[in-house]
PDB file of C-alpha atoms in Angstrom:
ATOM      1  CA  MET A 277     -29.821  26.535   5.941  1.00  0.00           C
ATOM      2  CA  ASP A 278     -29.433  30.210   5.424  1.00  0.00           C
ATOM      3  CA  ASP A 279     -26.228  29.786   3.101  1.00  0.00           C
ATOM      4  CA  HIS A 280     -24.801  27.766   6.144  1.00  0.00           C
ATOM      5  CA  CYS A 281     -23.835  23.939   5.868  1.00  0.00           C
ATOM      6  CA  ARG A 282     -25.045  21.799   8.599  1.00  0.00           C
ATOM      7  CA  ALA A 283     -23.369  18.729   9.652  1.00  0.00           C
ATOM      8  CA  CYS A 284     -25.106  15.363   9.699  1.00  0.00           C
ATOM      9  CA  LYS A 285     -26.129  13.664  12.711  1.00  0.00           C
ATOM     10  CA  PRO A 286     -25.100  10.226  13.621  1.00  0.00           C
ATOM     11  CA  GLY A 287     -26.800   7.813  11.375  1.00  0.00           C
ATOM     12  CA  TYR A 288     -26.243   9.658   8.230  1.00  0.00           C
ATOM     13  CA  PHE A 289     -23.879  10.451   5.958  1.00  0.00           C
ATOM     14  CA  LYS A 290     -23.322  12.988   2.819  1.00  0.00           C
ATOM     15  CA  ALA A 291     -20.602  11.269   0.608  1.00  0.00           C
ATOM     16  CA  PHE A 292     -20.233  14.810  -1.089  1.00  0.00           C
ATOM     17  CA  ALA A 293     -20.091  18.360   0.200  1.00  0.00           C
ATOM     18  CA  GLY A 294     -22.676  20.831  -1.237  1.00  0.00           C
ATOM     19  CA  ASN A 295     -26.230  21.460  -1.227  1.00  0.00           C
ATOM     20  CA  THR A 296     -27.725  18.127  -0.819  1.00  0.00           C
ATOM     21  CA  LYS A 297     -29.663  16.441   2.014  1.00  0.00           C
ATOM     22  CA  CYS A 298     -27.863  14.037   4.740  1.00  0.00           C
ATOM     23  CA  SER A 299     -28.706  10.777   3.355  1.00  0.00           C
ATOM     24  CA  LYS A 300     -29.899   7.360   6.164  1.00  0.00           C
ATOM     25  CA  CYS A 301     -27.266   4.875   6.461  1.00  0.00           C
ATOM     26  CA  PRO A 302     -27.887   2.194   4.149  1.00  0.00           C
ATOM     27  CA  GLN A 303     -28.678  -1.295   5.768  1.00  0.00           C
ATOM     28  CA  HIS A 304     -26.282  -2.910   8.256  1.00  0.00           C
ATOM     29  CA  SER A 305     -24.303   0.188   8.274  1.00  0.00           C
ATOM     30  CA  SER A 306     -23.676   3.005  10.675  1.00  0.00           C
ATOM     31  CA  SER A 307     -21.925   6.296  11.259  1.00  0.00           C
ATOM     32  CA  HIS A 308     -21.167   7.318  14.815  1.00  0.00           C
ATOM     33  CA  ASP A 309     -19.599  10.841  14.377  1.00  0.00           C
ATOM     34  CA  GLN A 310     -21.478  14.055  12.935  1.00  0.00           C
ATOM     35  CA  ALA A 311     -20.399  14.910   9.172  1.00  0.00           C
ATOM     36  CA  ALA A 312     -19.911  11.357   8.383  1.00  0.00           C
ATOM     37  CA  THR A 313     -18.894  11.369   4.389  1.00  0.00           C
ATOM     38  CA  ILE A 314     -19.519   7.334   5.105  1.00  0.00           C
ATOM     39  CA  CYS A 315     -21.462   4.587   7.063  1.00  0.00           C
ATOM     40  CA  HIS A 316     -19.343   1.931   8.105  1.00  0.00           C
ATOM     41  CA  CYS A 317     -20.296  -2.111   7.779  1.00  0.00           C
ATOM     42  CA  ASP A 318     -21.299  -3.563  10.677  1.00  0.00           C
ATOM     43  CA  LYS A 319     -19.556  -6.236  12.349  1.00  0.00           C
ATOM     44  CA  SER A 320     -19.496  -9.421   9.513  1.00  0.00           C
ATOM     45  CA  PHE A 321     -20.915  -7.167   7.059  1.00  0.00           C
ATOM     46  CA  TYR A 322     -19.157  -5.852   4.127  1.00  0.00           C
ATOM     47  CA  ARG A 323     -19.108  -3.826   0.722  1.00  0.00           C
ATOM     48  CA  GLY A 324     -17.391  -4.851  -2.245  1.00  0.00           C
ATOM     49  CA  ILE A 325     -14.920  -2.850  -3.852  1.00  0.00           C
ATOM     50  CA  LYS A 326     -17.083  -1.612  -6.846  1.00  0.00           C
ATOM     51  CA  ASP A 327     -20.409  -0.960  -4.744  1.00  0.00           C
ATOM     52  CA  PRO A 328     -21.263   2.562  -3.941  1.00  0.00           C
ATOM     53  CA  SER A 329     -21.552   3.985  -0.460  1.00  0.00           C
ATOM     54  CA  SER A 330     -24.733   4.027  -0.577  1.00  0.00           C
ATOM     55  CA  MET A 331     -25.978   0.607  -1.019  1.00  0.00           C
ATOM     56  CA  ALA A 332     -26.577  -2.017   2.044  1.00  0.00           C
ATOM     57  CA  CYS A 333     -23.477  -4.190   3.502  1.00  0.00           C
ATOM     58  CA  THR A 334     -23.642  -7.378   2.766  1.00  0.00           C
ATOM     59  CA  ARG A 335     -21.863 -11.171   3.446  1.00  0.00           C
ATOM     60  CA  PRO A 336     -20.810 -13.552   2.078  1.00  0.00           C
ATOM     61  CA  PRO A 337     -23.640 -16.647   1.124  1.00  0.00           C
ATOM     62  CA  SER A 338     -24.532 -19.801   2.996  1.00  0.00           C
ATOM     63  CA  ALA A 339     -23.525 -23.022   1.466  1.00  0.00           C
ATOM     64  CA  PRO A 340     -25.413 -24.650  -1.743  1.00  0.00           C
ATOM     65  CA  ARG A 341     -27.800 -27.219  -1.014  1.00  0.00           C
ATOM     66  CA  ASN A 342     -28.815 -30.474  -1.667  1.00  0.00           C
ATOM     67  CA  LEU A 343     -25.948 -31.749  -3.669  1.00  0.00           C
ATOM     68  CA  ILE A 344     -26.142 -34.522  -5.837  1.00  0.00           C
ATOM     69  CA  SER A 345     -24.039 -36.367  -7.810  1.00  0.00           C
ATOM     70  CA  LEU A 346     -24.851 -38.841 -11.091  1.00  0.00           C
ATOM     71  CA  ILE A 347     -22.371 -40.983 -12.984  1.00  0.00           C
ATOM     72  CA  ASN A 348     -22.816 -43.078 -16.331  1.00  0.00           C
ATOM     73  CA  ASP A 349     -19.816 -44.491 -18.731  1.00  0.00           C
ATOM     74  CA  THR A 350     -18.620 -41.301 -19.797  1.00  0.00           C
ATOM     75  CA  ALA A 351     -19.119 -38.177 -17.370  1.00  0.00           C
ATOM     76  CA  LEU A 352     -20.075 -37.420 -13.530  1.00  0.00           C
ATOM     77  CA  PHE A 353     -22.475 -34.935 -12.835  1.00  0.00           C
ATOM     78  CA  LEU A 354     -22.766 -32.438  -9.928  1.00  0.00           C
ATOM     79  CA  GLN A 355     -25.999 -30.508  -9.264  1.00  0.00           C
ATOM     80  CA  TRP A 356     -26.781 -28.363  -6.441  1.00  0.00           C
ATOM     81  CA  MET A 357     -29.645 -25.494  -5.211  1.00  0.00           C
ATOM     82  CA  PRO A 358     -28.561 -22.153  -4.638  1.00  0.00           C
ATOM     83  CA  PRO A 359     -28.029 -21.203  -0.984  1.00  0.00           C
ATOM     84  CA  ILE A 360     -30.954 -20.361   1.500  1.00  0.00           C
ATOM     85  CA  ASN A 361     -28.794 -17.260   2.245  1.00  0.00           C
ATOM     86  CA  THR A 362     -27.417 -15.152  -0.614  1.00  0.00           C
ATOM     87  CA  GLY A 363     -25.699 -12.565   1.868  1.00  0.00           C
ATOM     88  CA  GLY A 364     -28.106  -9.706   0.100  1.00  0.00           C
ATOM     89  CA  ARG A 365     -26.681  -9.816  -2.870  1.00  0.00           C
ATOM     90  CA  SER A 366     -27.722 -11.242  -6.301  1.00  0.00           C
ATOM     91  CA  ASP A 367     -23.863 -11.606  -8.029  1.00  0.00           C
ATOM     92  CA  ILE A 368     -23.467 -15.693  -6.498  1.00  0.00           C
ATOM     93  CA  THR A 369     -21.222 -17.832  -8.356  1.00  0.00           C
ATOM     94  CA  TYR A 370     -20.425 -21.196  -7.421  1.00  0.00           C
ATOM     95  CA  ASN A 371     -16.790 -22.633  -7.413  1.00  0.00           C
ATOM     96  CA  VAL A 372     -15.955 -26.502  -7.667  1.00  0.00           C
ATOM     97  CA  LEU A 373     -13.028 -28.104  -5.685  1.00  0.00           C
ATOM     98  CA  CYS A 374     -12.005 -31.555  -6.266  1.00  0.00           C
ATOM     99  CA  GLN A 375      -9.382 -33.937  -4.242  1.00  0.00           C
ATOM    100  CA  ARG A 376      -8.966 -37.310  -4.796  1.00  0.00           C
ATOM    101  CA  CYS A 377      -9.063 -39.932  -1.890  1.00  0.00           C
ATOM    102  CA  ASP A 378      -7.367 -42.964  -1.716  1.00  0.00           C
ATOM    103  CA  GLU A 379      -6.423 -45.804   0.892  1.00  0.00           C
ATOM    104  CA  GLY A 380      -2.600 -45.451   1.660  1.00  0.00           C
ATOM    105  CA  ASP A 381      -0.695 -48.677   2.558  1.00  0.00           C
ATOM    106  CA  SER A 382      -1.525 -48.065   6.347  1.00  0.00           C
ATOM    107  CA  SER A 383      -5.417 -48.051   5.442  1.00  0.00           C
ATOM    108  CA  VAL A 384      -5.303 -44.011   6.108  1.00  0.00           C
ATOM    109  CA  THR A 385      -7.105 -42.396   3.547  1.00  0.00           C
ATOM    110  CA  GLN A 386      -4.734 -39.421   1.850  1.00  0.00           C
ATOM    111  CA  CYS A 387      -6.361 -36.754  -0.091  1.00  0.00           C
ATOM    112  CA  GLU A 388      -4.830 -34.837  -2.816  1.00  0.00           C
ATOM    113  CA  PRO A 389      -6.153 -32.165  -5.578  1.00  0.00           C
ATOM    114  CA  CYS A 390      -7.674 -33.794  -8.440  1.00  0.00           C
ATOM    115  CA  GLU A 391      -5.402 -34.468 -11.539  1.00  0.00           C
ATOM    116  CA  PRO A 392      -5.275 -31.756 -13.988  1.00  0.00           C
ATOM    117  CA  ASP A 393      -6.792 -33.141 -17.030  1.00  0.00           C
ATOM    118  CA  LEU A 394     -10.159 -33.843 -15.261  1.00  0.00           C
ATOM    119  CA  ARG A 395     -12.706 -31.622 -17.485  1.00  0.00           C
ATOM    120  CA  PHE A 396     -15.080 -29.721 -16.125  1.00  0.00           C
ATOM    121  CA  ILE A 397     -17.794 -28.462 -18.442  1.00  0.00           C
ATOM    122  CA  PRO A 398     -18.372 -25.051 -18.501  1.00  0.00           C
ATOM    123  CA  ARG A 399     -15.706 -24.785 -15.837  1.00  0.00           C
ATOM    124  CA  PRO A 400     -14.672 -25.455 -12.490  1.00  0.00           C
ATOM    125  CA  LEU A 401     -14.921 -21.712 -10.991  1.00  0.00           C
ATOM    126  CA  GLY A 402     -17.212 -19.003 -11.527  1.00  0.00           C
ATOM    127  CA  ILE A 403     -19.847 -21.066 -12.774  1.00  0.00           C
ATOM    128  CA  THR A 404     -23.384 -19.245 -13.168  1.00  0.00           C
ATOM    129  CA  GLY A 405     -25.315 -21.641 -13.114  1.00  0.00           C
ATOM    130  CA  THR A 406     -26.448 -24.843 -10.641  1.00  0.00           C
ATOM    131  CA  SER A 407     -24.271 -28.234 -12.322  1.00  0.00           C
ATOM    132  CA  VAL A 408     -21.288 -29.033 -14.100  1.00  0.00           C
ATOM    133  CA  ALA A 409     -20.298 -32.291 -15.708  1.00  0.00           C
ATOM    134  CA  ILE A 410     -16.466 -33.517 -14.997  1.00  0.00           C
ATOM    135  CA  LEU A 411     -15.284 -35.920 -17.878  1.00  0.00           C
ATOM    136  CA  ASP A 412     -12.079 -37.998 -17.921  1.00  0.00           C
ATOM    137  CA  TYR A 413     -12.167 -38.724 -14.359  1.00  0.00           C
ATOM    138  CA  ALA A 414     -10.057 -42.292 -13.358  1.00  0.00           C
ATOM    139  CA  MET A 415     -12.239 -45.631 -12.859  1.00  0.00           C
ATOM    140  CA  HIS A 416     -12.030 -47.126  -9.329  1.00  0.00           C
ATOM    141  CA  ALA A 417     -10.908 -43.832  -7.877  1.00  0.00           C
ATOM    142  CA  ASN A 418     -12.715 -41.728  -5.104  1.00  0.00           C
ATOM    143  CA  TYR A 419     -13.374 -38.067  -5.727  1.00  0.00           C
ATOM    144  CA  THR A 420     -14.480 -35.623  -3.039  1.00  0.00           C
ATOM    145  CA  PHE A 421     -16.221 -32.462  -4.498  1.00  0.00           C
ATOM    146  CA  HIS A 422     -16.758 -29.354  -2.436  1.00  0.00           C
ATOM    147  CA  VAL A 423     -19.222 -26.609  -4.087  1.00  0.00           C
ATOM    148  CA  GLU A 424     -18.739 -22.942  -2.669  1.00  0.00           C
ATOM    149  CA  ALA A 425     -21.069 -20.356  -3.415  1.00  0.00           C
ATOM    150  CA  VAL A 426     -19.052 -16.814  -3.027  1.00  0.00           C
ATOM    151  CA  ASN A 427     -20.794 -13.292  -4.133  1.00  0.00           C
ATOM    152  CA  GLY A 428     -18.846 -10.227  -4.100  1.00  0.00           C
ATOM    153  CA  VAL A 429     -17.708  -9.695  -0.687  1.00  0.00           C
ATOM    154  CA  SER A 430     -16.744 -13.320   0.125  1.00  0.00           C
ATOM    155  CA  GLY A 431     -13.264 -12.534   0.128  1.00  0.00           C
ATOM    156  CA  LEU A 432     -13.402 -10.122   2.269  1.00  0.00           C
ATOM    157  CA  GLY A 433     -14.626 -11.908   5.742  1.00  0.00           C
ATOM    158  CA  VAL A 434     -12.658 -13.835   8.009  1.00  0.00           C
ATOM    159  CA  ALA A 435     -15.455 -16.836   8.541  1.00  0.00           C
ATOM    160  CA  PRO A 436     -14.544 -20.089   7.028  1.00  0.00           C
ATOM    161  CA  ARG A 437     -15.914 -21.366   3.568  1.00  0.00           C
ATOM    162  CA  SER A 438     -19.300 -22.479   3.269  1.00  0.00           C
ATOM    163  CA  LEU A 439     -19.081 -26.155   1.381  1.00  0.00           C
ATOM    164  CA  ALA A 440     -21.236 -28.207  -0.108  1.00  0.00           C
ATOM    165  CA  ASN A 441     -19.433 -31.779  -0.224  1.00  0.00           C
ATOM    166  CA  VAL A 442     -20.235 -35.039  -2.057  1.00  0.00           C
ATOM    167  CA  THR A 443     -17.723 -37.731  -2.252  1.00  0.00           C
ATOM    168  CA  VAL A 444     -18.161 -40.161  -5.517  1.00  0.00           C
ATOM    169  CA  ASN A 445     -16.866 -43.397  -5.821  1.00  0.00           C
ATOM    170  CA  THR A 446     -16.080 -44.224  -9.764  1.00  0.00           C
ATOM    171  CA  HIS A 447     -16.584 -47.821  -9.415  1.00  0.00           C
ATOM    172  CA  GLN A 448     -20.434 -47.003  -9.786  1.00  0.00           C
ATOM    173  CA  ALA A 449     -19.844 -45.721 -13.352  1.00  0.00           C
ATOM    174  CA  GLY A 450     -21.692 -48.431 -15.850  1.00  0.00           C
ATOM    175  CA  GLU A 451     -23.430 -50.198 -13.458  1.00  0.00           C
TER     176      GLU A 451
END
């Protein structure tokens, strides 16, 4: 105004000095001081590393829904539905984590990561669809699969991972 700068009031920000208007803080963020150059995300909300400061703050997604398994002589299939809550983002991918669980000598179930020769089609991590085929599994084994939905801010929070779980007994194959 009249060739004088005026500081942005709380709730607004200006990323760069210059003859531009102050912008209102994006959704789920705020600035509490005058002359803010960025709005900080509210608790439990985040901006991804490549997200512009003008983008709303977002959350990690909830767990995938309705995880089911199907099995035949040659393959085991996992299918699921997207999470109810995407966290406000569209960059959702899925990771399939696997454990093989067997009863030990004392009838205590012991779980360990799945054998490395288990094949996932298309792959176990960074899946963009909502299904995966698993080949070369062991017969007469118990597998527990955890499917996780992730987005661009999933690694930034301290909340526990949101997983959908299913246990598959490969005794069922071919029956």
